[in-house]
Coordinates of C-alpha atoms in Angstrom, one line a residue:
Chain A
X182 CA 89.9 12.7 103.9
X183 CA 86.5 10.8 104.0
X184 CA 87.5 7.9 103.1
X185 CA 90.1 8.0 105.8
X186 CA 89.5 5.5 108.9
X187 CA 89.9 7.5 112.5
X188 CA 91.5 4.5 113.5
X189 CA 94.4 4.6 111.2
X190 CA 94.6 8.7 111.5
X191 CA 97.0 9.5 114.4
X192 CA 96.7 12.7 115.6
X193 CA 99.4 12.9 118.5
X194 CA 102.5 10.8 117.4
X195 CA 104.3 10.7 121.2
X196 CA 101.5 9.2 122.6
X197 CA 100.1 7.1 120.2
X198 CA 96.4 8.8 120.1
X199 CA 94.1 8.8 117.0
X200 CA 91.4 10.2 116.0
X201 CA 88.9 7.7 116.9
X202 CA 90.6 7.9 120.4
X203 CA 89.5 11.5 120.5
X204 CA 86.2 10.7 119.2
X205 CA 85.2 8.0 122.2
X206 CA 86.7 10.7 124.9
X207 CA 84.3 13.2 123.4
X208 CA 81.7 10.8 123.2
X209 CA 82.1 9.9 127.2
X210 CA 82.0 13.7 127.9
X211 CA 85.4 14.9 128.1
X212 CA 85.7 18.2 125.7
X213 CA 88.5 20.2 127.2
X214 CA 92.6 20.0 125.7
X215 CA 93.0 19.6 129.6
X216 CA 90.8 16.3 130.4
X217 CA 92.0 14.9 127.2
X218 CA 95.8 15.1 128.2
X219 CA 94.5 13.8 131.8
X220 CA 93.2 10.8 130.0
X221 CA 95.0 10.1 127.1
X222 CA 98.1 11.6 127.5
X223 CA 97.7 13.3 124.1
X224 CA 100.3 16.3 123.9
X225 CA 102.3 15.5 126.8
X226 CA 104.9 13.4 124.8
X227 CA 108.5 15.1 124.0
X228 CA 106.9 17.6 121.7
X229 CA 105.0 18.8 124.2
X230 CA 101.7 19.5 121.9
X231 CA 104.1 21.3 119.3
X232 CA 103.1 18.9 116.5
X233 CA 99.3 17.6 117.7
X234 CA 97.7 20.4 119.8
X235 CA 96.6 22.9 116.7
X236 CA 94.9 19.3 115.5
X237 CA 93.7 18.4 118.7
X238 CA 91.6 22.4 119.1
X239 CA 90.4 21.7 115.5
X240 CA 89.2 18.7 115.9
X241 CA 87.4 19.6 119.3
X242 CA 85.8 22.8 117.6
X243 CA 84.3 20.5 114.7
X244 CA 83.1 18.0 117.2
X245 CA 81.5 20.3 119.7
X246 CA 80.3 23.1 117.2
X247 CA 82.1 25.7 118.8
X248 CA 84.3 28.7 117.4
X249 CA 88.2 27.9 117.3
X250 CA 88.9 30.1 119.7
X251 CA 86.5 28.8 122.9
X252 CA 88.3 25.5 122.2
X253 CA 90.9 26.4 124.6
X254 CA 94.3 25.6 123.8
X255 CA 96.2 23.6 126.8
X256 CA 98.4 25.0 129.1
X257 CA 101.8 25.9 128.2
X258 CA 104.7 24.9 129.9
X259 CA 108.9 24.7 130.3
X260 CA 110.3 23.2 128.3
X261 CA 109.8 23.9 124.3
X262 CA 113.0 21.5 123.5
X263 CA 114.3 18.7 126.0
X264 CA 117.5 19.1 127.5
X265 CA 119.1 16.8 129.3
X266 CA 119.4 16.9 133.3
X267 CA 123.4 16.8 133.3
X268 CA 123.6 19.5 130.5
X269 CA 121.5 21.6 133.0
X270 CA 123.5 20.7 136.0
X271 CA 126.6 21.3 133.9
X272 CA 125.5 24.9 132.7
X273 CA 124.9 25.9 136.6
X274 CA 128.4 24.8 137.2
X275 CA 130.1 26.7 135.4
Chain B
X83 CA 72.0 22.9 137.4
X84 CA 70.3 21.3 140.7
X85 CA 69.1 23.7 142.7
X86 CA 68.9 21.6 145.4
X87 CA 71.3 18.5 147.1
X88 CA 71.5 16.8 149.8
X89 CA 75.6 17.6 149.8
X90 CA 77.9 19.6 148.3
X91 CA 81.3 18.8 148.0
X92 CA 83.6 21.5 147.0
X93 CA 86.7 20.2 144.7
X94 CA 87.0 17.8 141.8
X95 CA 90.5 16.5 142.9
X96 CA 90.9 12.9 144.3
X97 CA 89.3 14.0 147.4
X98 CA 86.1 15.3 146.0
X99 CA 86.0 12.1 143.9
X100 CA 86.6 10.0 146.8
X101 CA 84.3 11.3 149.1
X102 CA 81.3 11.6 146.5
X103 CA 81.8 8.1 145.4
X104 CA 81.7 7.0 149.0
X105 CA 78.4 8.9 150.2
X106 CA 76.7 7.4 146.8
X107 CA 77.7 3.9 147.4
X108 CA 76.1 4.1 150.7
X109 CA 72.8 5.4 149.1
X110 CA 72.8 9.1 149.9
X111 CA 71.0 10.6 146.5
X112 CA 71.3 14.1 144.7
X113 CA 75.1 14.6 145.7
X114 CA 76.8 17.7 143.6
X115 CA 80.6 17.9 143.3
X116 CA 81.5 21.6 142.3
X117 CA 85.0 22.2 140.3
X118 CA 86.0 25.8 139.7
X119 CA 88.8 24.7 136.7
X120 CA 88.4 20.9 135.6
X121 CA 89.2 17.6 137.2
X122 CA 92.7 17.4 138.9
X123 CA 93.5 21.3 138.0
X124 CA 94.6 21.2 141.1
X125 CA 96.8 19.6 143.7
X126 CA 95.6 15.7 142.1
X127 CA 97.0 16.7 138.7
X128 CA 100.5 17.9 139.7
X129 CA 101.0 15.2 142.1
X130 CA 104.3 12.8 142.1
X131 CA 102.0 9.9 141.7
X132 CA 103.4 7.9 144.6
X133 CA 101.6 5.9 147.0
X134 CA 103.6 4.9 150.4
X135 CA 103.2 3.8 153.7
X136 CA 106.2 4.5 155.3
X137 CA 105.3 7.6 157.7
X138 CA 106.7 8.9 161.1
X139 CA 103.4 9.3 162.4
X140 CA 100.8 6.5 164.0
X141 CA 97.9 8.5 161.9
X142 CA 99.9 8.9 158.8
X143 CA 100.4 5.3 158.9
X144 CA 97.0 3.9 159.2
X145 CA 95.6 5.5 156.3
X146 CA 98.4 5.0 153.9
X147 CA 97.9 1.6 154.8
X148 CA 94.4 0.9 154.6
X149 CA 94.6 3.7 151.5
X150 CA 96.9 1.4 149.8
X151 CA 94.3 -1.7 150.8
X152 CA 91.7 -0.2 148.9
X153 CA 93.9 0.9 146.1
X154 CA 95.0 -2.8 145.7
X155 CA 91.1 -3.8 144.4
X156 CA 90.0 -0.1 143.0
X157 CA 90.1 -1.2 139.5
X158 CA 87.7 -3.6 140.4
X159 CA 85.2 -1.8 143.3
X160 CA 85.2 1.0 140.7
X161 CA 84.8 -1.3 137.6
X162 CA 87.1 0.8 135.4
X163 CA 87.2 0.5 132.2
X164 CA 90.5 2.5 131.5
X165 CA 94.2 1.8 133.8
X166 CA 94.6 3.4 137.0
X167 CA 98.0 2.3 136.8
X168 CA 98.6 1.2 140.6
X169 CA 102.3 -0.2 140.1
X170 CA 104.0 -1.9 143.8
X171 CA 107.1 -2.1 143.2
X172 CA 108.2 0.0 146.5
X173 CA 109.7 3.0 148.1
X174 CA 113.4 3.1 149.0
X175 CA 113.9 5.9 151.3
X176 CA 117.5 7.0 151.9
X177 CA 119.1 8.5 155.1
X178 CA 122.5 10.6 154.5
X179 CA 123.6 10.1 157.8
X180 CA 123.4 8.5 161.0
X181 CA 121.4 10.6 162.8
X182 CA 118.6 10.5 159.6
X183 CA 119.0 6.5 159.5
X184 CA 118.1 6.5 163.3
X185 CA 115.3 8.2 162.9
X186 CA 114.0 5.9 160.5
X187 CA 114.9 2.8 162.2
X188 CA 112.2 4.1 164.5
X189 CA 109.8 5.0 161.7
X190 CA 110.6 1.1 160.8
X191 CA 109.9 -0.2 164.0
X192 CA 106.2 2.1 164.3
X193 CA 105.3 0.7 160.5
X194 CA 105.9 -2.7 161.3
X195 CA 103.9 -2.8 164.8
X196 CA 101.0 -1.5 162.2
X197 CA 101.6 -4.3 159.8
X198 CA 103.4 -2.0 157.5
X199 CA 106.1 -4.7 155.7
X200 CA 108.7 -1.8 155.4
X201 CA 112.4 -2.7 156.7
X202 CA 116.4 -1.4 156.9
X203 CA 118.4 -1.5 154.5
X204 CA 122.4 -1.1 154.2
X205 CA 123.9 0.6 151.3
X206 CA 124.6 -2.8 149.5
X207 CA 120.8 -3.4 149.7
X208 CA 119.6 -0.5 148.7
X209 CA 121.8 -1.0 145.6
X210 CA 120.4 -4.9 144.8
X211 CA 117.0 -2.7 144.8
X212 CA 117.9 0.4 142.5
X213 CA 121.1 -0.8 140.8
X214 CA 121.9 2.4 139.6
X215 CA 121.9 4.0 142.4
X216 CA 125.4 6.4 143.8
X217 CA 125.7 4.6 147.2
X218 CA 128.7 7.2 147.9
X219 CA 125.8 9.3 148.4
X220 CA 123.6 7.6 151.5
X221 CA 123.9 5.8 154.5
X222 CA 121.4 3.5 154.7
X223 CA 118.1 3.6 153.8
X224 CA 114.6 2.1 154.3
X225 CA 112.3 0.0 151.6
X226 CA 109.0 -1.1 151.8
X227 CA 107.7 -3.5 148.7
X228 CA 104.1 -2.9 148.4
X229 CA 104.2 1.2 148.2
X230 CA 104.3 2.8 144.5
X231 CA 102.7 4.6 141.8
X232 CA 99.2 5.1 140.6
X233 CA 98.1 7.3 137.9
X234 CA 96.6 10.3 139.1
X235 CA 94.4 11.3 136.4
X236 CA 93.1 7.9 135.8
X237 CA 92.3 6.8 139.4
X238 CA 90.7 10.5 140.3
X239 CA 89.2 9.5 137.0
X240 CA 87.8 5.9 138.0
X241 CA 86.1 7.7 141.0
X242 CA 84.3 10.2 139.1
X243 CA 82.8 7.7 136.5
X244 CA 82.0 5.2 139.5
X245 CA 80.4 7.8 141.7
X246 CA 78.1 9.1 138.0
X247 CA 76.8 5.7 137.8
X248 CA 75.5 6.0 141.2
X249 CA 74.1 9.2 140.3
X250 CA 76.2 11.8 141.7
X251 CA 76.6 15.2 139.9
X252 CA 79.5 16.8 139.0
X253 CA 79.9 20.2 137.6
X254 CA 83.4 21.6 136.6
X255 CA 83.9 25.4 135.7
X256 CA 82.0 26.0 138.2
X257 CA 83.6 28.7 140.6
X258 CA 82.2 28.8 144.4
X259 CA 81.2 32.3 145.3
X260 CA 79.9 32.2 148.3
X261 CA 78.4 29.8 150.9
X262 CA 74.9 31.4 152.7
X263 CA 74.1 30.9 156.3
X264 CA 71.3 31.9 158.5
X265 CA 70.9 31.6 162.1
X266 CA 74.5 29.3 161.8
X267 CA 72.8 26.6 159.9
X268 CA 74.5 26.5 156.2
X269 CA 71.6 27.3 153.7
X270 CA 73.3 26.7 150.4
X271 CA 76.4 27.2 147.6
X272 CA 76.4 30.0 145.9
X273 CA 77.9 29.3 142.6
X274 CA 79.1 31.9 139.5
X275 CA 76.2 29.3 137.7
X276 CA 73.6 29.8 140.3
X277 CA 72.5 29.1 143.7
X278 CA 72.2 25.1 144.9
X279 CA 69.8 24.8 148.4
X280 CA 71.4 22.2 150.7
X281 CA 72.9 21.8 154.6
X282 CA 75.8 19.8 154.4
X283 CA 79.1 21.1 152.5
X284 CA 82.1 19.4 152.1
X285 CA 85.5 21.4 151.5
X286 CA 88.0 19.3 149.5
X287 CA 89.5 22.6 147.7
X288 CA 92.9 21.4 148.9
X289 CA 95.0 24.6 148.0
X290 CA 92.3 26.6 148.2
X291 CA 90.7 25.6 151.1
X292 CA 91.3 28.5 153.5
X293 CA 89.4 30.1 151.1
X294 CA 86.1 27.8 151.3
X295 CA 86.7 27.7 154.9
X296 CA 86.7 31.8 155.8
X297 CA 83.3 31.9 153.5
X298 CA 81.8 30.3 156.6
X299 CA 83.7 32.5 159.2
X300 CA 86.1 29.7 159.9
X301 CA 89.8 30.5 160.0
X302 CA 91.3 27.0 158.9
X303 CA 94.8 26.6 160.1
X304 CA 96.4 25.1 156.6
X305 CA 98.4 27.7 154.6
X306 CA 100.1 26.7 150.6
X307 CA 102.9 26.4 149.0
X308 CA 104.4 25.4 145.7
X309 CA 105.8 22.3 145.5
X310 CA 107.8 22.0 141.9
X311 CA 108.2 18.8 140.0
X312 CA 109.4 17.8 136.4
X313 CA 109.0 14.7 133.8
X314 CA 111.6 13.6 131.4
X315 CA 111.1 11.5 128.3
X316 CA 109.9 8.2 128.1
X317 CA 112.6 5.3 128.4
X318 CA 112.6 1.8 128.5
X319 CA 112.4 0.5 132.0
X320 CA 115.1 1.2 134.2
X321 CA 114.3 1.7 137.8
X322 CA 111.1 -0.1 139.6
X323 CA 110.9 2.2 143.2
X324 CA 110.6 5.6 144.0
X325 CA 114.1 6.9 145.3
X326 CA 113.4 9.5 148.1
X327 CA 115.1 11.2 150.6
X328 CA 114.1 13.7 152.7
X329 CA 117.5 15.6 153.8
X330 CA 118.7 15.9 150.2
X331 CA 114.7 17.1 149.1
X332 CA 114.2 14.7 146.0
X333 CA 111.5 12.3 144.9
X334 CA 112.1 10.4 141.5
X335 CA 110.4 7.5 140.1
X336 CA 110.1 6.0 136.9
X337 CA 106.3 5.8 136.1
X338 CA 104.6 2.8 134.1
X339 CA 104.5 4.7 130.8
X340 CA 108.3 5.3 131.2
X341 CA 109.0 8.7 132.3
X342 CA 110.8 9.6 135.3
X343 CA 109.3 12.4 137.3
X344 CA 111.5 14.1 140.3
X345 CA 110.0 16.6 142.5
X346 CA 111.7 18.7 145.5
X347 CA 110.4 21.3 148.0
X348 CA 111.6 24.7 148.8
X349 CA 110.7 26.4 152.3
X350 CA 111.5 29.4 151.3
X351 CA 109.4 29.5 149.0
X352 CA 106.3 32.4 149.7
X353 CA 103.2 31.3 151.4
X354 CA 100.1 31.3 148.8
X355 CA 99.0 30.4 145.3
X356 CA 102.1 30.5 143.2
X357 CA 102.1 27.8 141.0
X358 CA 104.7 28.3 138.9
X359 CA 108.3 26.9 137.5
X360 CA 111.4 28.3 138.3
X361 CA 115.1 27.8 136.9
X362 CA 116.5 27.5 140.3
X363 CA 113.9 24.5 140.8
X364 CA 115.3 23.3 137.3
X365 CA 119.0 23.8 138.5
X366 CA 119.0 22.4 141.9
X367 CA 116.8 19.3 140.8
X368 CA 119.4 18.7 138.1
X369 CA 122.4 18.4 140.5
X370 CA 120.2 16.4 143.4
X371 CA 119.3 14.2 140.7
X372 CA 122.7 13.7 138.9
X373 CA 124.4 13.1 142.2
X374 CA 122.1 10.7 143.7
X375 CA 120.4 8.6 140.5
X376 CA 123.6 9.4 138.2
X377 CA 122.2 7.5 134.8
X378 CA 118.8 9.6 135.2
X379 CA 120.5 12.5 134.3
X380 CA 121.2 11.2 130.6
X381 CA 117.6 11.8 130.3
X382 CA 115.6 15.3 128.7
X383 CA 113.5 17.2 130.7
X384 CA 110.4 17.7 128.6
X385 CA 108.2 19.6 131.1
X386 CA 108.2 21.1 134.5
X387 CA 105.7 22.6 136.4
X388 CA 104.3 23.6 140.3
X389 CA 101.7 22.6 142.8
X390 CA 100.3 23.1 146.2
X391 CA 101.1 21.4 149.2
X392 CA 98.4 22.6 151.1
X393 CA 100.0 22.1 155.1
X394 CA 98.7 22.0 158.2
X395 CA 100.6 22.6 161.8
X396 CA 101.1 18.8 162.1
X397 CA 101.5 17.9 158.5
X398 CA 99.0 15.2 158.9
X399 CA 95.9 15.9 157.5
X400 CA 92.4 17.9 158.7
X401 CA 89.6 15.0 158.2
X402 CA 87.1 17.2 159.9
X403 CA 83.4 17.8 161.1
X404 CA 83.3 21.7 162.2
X405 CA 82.6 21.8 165.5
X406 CA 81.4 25.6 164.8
X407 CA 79.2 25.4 161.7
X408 CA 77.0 22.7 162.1
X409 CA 76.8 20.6 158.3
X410 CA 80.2 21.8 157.6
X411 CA 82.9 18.8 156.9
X412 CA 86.6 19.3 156.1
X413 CA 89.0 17.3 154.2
X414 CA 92.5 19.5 154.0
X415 CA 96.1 20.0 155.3
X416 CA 97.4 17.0 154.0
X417 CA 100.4 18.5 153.8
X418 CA 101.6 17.3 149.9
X419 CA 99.9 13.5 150.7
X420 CA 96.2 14.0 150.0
X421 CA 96.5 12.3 146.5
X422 CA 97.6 8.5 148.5
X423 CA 95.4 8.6 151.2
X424 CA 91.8 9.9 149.5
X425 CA 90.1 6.3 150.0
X426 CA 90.4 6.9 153.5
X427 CA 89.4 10.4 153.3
X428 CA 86.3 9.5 151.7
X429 CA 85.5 6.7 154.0
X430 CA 85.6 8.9 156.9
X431 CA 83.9 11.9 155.7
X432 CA 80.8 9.2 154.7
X433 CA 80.9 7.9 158.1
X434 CA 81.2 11.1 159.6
X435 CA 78.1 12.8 157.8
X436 CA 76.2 9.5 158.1
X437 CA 76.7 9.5 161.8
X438 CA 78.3 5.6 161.0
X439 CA 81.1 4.3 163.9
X440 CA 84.6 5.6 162.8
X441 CA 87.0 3.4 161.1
X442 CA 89.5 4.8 162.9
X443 CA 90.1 7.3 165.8
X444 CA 89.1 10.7 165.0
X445 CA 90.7 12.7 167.8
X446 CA 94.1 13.4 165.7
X447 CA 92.3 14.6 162.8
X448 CA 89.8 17.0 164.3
X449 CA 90.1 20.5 163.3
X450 CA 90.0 21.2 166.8
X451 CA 93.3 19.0 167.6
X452 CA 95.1 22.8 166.8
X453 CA 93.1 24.9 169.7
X454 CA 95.8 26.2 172.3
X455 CA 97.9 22.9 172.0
X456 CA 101.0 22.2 171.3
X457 CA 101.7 20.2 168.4
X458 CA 101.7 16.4 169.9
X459 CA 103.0 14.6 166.9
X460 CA 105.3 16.4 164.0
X461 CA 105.1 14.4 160.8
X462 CA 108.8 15.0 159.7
X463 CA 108.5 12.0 156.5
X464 CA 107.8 15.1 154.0
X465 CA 109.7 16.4 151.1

């Protein structure tokens, strides 16, 4: 993993974000899962965090020196899966 | 912390962010934005992201449209370094009758004796604008080219680093408790991280701003609602306006970064600080949707959510000195619009606490315009 460049290390794959992405947003202050997402959009691609957001608290408790746990985890929402908008209206029709 | 400032603004949404950059540019020092949550929890954050002009009311008008003037060169004033998105490619309003296209003929007619470049549409227009568009469904409709989207997050974003360069200080997770008075004059913010000395408060807590406004005896006549809205997956571009109507109760656009969002109202919905999603929001938004914008319902929801519209009796905003508590400013009520009109907002809350000549009449903002009188003007543009 040193050797790795936080350039080339993509941590959320919807939105294009990597590593070095997170590093500058923590470097301008930002240090919440929320103001990240405001930002960058990180986690609020189709999988909805499913596959980046455990990455995105770990990498926020190394950075900040904090426990795992006070590096809040963002707020979950509908849906887990998308469905599409005329499979919806089609279920309430019937 | 300061312990000290010359103002306090209470909210980090767009308004907060406006009104502090504002007051710095003009040279007031020690300014303190408090945020109970973090930047855009609120109202800001859970926005449609649209921009328009097209309003039914005189006031509504003249600061969408000098709103939209400032957002045209923010990117610049604010030298920011990251996008705020601002993206005119129009609103297309649609009436499903007669009696709704009348009423916007005169809407029209107000908008263009402001300078407002908005204009009627018949079906076969409306289509030339949003090809995919079920014109079975509409009458006529309205479009105006230079309304649109901006990014939220990013602009509310652009303020906040602006307004730090001028010195401003901005503390989020940092709940309001309590604001102290003595002998009417306001003494200071009591916060759950301490206690900051200072005369003149500003309440930008949008949903929350009853709240703010009772701590200083005021009864504010703004109550809130949830207002829910969804996002679907990104696609490749597909539809440049935002499609709105408000007798059907949809919004929809396609944003820059390719995801549609759609939002509707419900007014049955209870008074207060419910901001949560429901499947009946889901199920009628599907059908609205799939009826009106027919292709869009190919797409996947990926995420749906609530926010307040924070209204007032008129539905235009309160852009307020107090008349009762001296130092007390308000900026509320805007009725689900605060988000496209904040440059105004902050303009006139700087002029107002620097005793600076008005940009514009004040009279229909006042917080007084509600004592005893009968609403003059209804704004009835509102999903």
């Amino acid at each position: 993993m040193d050797n790795m460049n936080p350039k080339e290390i993509v941590i959320c794959r919807c939105s294009d974000v990597t590593l070095a992405d997170l590093f500058a947003l923590f470097e301008q202050g930002y240090r919440t899962f929320e103001e990240l997402k405001r930002i960058k959009r990180v986690g609020m691609g189709p999988c909805q965090a499913n596959t980046c957001g455990k990455m995105v608290q770990w990498e926020i408790a190394k950075y900040f020196d904090i426990p795992l746990e006070e590096a809040l985890f963002h707020n979950l929402r509908p849906f887990t899966l998308g469905i599409k908008l005329k499979h919806i209206k089609e279920g309430s029709d019937t | 912390m300061m312990t000290q400032a010359n103002v306090v603004i209470i909210g980090g949404g767009i308004s907060g962010a406006s009104i502090a950059y504002h007051l710095a540019e003009a040279g007031v020092k020690d300014i303190v934005v408090l945020e109970k949550h973090y930047m855009t929890y609120g109202a800001t954050g859970r926005c449609g992201a649209g921009v328009r002009q097209q309003w039914g009311t005189r006031m509504n008008c003249l600061l969408a449209k000098k709103s939209v003037a400032f957002f045209e060169k923010a990117q610049e004033i604010l030298a920011y370094d990251g996008d705020i998105e601002f993206k005119q490619e129009g609103y297309l309003i649609v009436a499903s009758d007669e009696a709704e296209a009348k009423t916007f003929a005169a809407h029209v007619a107000l908008q263009n004796s402001l300078g407002i470049p908005a204009r009627v549409c018949t079906k076969e227009e409306a289509r030339a604008i949003v090809p995919h568009l079920n014109t079975d469904a509409i009458h006529s409709a309205t479009f105006c080219p230079t309304d649109g989207h901006l990014n939220p997050f990013t602009m509310t974003d652009a303020f906040f680093k602006a307004a730090k360069r001028l010195g401003v200080h901005y503390y989020d997770h940092t709940a309001v408790t309590d604001i102290r008075r003595q002998n009417g004059q306001i003494e200071g913010v009591m916060t759950q991280h301490g206690f900051i000395k200072t005369n003149t408060v500003v309440n930008a807590a949008g949903g929350w701003a009853k709240d703010i406004g009772a701590m200083v005896g005021l009864d504010i006549p703004v109550y809130s609602r949830n207002h829910e809205i969804l996002v679907t997956e990104p696609v490749e571009k597909m539809q440049g306006p935002m499609v709105i109507s408000f007798s059907k109760n949809i919004y929809c656009q396609q944003t820059p970064h390719g995801a549609f969002i759609m939002g509707r109202g419900d007014k049955d919905a209870p008074k207060g600080l419910d901001m949560g999603s429901s499947w009946q929001f889901l199920e009628a938004m599907a059908k609205t949707v799939s009826d009106l914008l027919p292709p869009v319902g190919e797409l996947r929801v990926i995420r749906q959510w609530g926010g307040l519209y924070n209204m007032s009796p008129d539905h235009q905003p309160i852009i307020s000195a107090s008349r009762d508590v001296p130092g007390f400013y308000i900026a509320c009520g805007f009725s689900g619009h605060g988000f496209m009109l904040a440059p105004m907002t902050g303009l006139l809350i700087r002029e107002m606490i620097l005793g600076q000549t008005p940009s514009m009449p004040l009279e229909a903002l006042s917080l007084e315009r509600f004592e005893g009188q009968e609403i003059e003007e209804l704004e009835t543009s509102v999903v």
